[in-house]
Short mmCIF file of C-alpha atoms in Angstrom, two decimals:
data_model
loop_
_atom_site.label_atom_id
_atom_site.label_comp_id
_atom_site.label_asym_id
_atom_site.label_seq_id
_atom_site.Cartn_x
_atom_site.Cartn_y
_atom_site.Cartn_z
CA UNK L 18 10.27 108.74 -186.54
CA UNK L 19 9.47 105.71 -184.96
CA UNK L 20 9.10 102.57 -187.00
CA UNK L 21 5.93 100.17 -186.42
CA UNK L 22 5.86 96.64 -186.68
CA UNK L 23 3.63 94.86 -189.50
CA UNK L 24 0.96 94.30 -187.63
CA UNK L 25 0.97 97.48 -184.97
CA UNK L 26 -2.51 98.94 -185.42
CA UNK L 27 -0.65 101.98 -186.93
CA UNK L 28 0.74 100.21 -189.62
CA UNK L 29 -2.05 98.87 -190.94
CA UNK L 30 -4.49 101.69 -190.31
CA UNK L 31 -2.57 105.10 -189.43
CA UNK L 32 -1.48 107.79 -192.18
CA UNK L 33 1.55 109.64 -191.65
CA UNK L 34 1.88 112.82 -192.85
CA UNK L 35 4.53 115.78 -192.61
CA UNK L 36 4.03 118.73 -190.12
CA UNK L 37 5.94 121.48 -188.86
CA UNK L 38 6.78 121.30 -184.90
CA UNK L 39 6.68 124.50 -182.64
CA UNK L 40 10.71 125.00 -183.93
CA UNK L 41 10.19 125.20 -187.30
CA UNK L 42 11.11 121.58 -188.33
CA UNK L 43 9.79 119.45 -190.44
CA UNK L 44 8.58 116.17 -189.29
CA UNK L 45 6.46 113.05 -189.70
CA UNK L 46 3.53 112.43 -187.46
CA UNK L 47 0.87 109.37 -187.65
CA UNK L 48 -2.44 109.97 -187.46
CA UNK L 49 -4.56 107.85 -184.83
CA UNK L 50 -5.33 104.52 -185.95
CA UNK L 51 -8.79 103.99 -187.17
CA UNK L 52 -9.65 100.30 -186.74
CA UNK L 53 -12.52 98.94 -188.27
CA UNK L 54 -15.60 97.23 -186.62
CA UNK L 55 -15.20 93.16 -186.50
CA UNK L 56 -18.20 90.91 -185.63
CA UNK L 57 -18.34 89.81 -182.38
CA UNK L 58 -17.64 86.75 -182.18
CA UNK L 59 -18.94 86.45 -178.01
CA UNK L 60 -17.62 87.30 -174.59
CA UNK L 61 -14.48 86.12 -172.37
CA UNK L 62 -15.68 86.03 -168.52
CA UNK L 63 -12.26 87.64 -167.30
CA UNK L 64 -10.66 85.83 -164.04
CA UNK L 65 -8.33 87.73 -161.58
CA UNK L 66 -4.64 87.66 -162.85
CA UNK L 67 -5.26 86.80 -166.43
CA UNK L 68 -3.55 89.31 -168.84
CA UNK L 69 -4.87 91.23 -172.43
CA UNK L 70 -1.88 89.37 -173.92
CA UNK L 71 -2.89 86.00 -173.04
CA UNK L 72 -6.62 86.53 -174.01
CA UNK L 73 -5.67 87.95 -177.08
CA UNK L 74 -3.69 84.74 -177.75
CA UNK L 75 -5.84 82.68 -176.73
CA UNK L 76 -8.45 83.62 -179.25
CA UNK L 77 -6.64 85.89 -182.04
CA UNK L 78 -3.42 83.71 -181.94
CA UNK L 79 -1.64 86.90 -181.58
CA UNK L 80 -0.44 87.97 -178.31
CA UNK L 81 0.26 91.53 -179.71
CA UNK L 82 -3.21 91.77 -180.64
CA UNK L 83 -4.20 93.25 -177.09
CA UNK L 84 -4.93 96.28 -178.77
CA UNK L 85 -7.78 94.57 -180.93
CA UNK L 86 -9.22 93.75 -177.96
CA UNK L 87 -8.75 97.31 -176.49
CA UNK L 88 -10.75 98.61 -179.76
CA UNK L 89 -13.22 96.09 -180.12
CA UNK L 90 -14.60 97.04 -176.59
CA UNK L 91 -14.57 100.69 -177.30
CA UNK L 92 -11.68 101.59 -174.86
CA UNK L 93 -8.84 103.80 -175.38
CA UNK L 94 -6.36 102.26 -172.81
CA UNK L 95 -5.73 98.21 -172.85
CA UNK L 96 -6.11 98.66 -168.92
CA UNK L 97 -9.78 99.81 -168.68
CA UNK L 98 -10.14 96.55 -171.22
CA UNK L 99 -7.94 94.14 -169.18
CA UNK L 100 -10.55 95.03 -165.42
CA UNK L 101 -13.55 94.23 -166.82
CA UNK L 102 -15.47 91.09 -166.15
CA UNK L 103 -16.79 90.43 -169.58
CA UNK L 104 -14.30 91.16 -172.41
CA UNK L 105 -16.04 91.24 -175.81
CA UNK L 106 -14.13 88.80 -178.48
CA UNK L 107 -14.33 89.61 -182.27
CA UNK L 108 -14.07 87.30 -185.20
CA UNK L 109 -10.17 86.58 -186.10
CA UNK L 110 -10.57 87.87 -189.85
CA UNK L 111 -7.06 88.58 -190.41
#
């Protein structure tokens, strides 16, 4: 099984549990991560060429943190985040 990092969104708010696969095996899965809601804490007007990984340093001091942004504007891929013009920011509570 794969291991996470301390702050990957599946450490911090995945379950693993064991399954069987289609061969019989037994084996760990992880459960989608459930992130809870933040306050917003406003809006980044996005400019062509910036990256999720700089915003999300920029404000969350954590460039790994794309995927808070990804959440916190209801998307499931950091890419549809990343094209649009008004990226919501939430509070850094962590």
């Amino acid at each position: 099984m794969a291991t996470f990092t301390k702050n990957s969104r599946y450490s911090k708010y995945s379950d693993v549990y064991k399954t069987t696969d289609r061969r019989g095996n037994r084996v760990l899965a992880v459960l989608p991560a459930r992130i809870p809601l933040k306050k917003n804490r406003g809006a980044h007007t996005s400019k062509e060429g910036q990256r999720l990984d700089h915003i999300a340093w920029h404000y969350l001091k954590d460039a790994e943190a794309f995927w808070v942004l990804t959440a916190h504007n209801a998307r499931l891929l950091p890419d549809a985040v990343q094209f649009q013009y008004r990226i919501r920011i939430p509070v850094n509570e962590d």
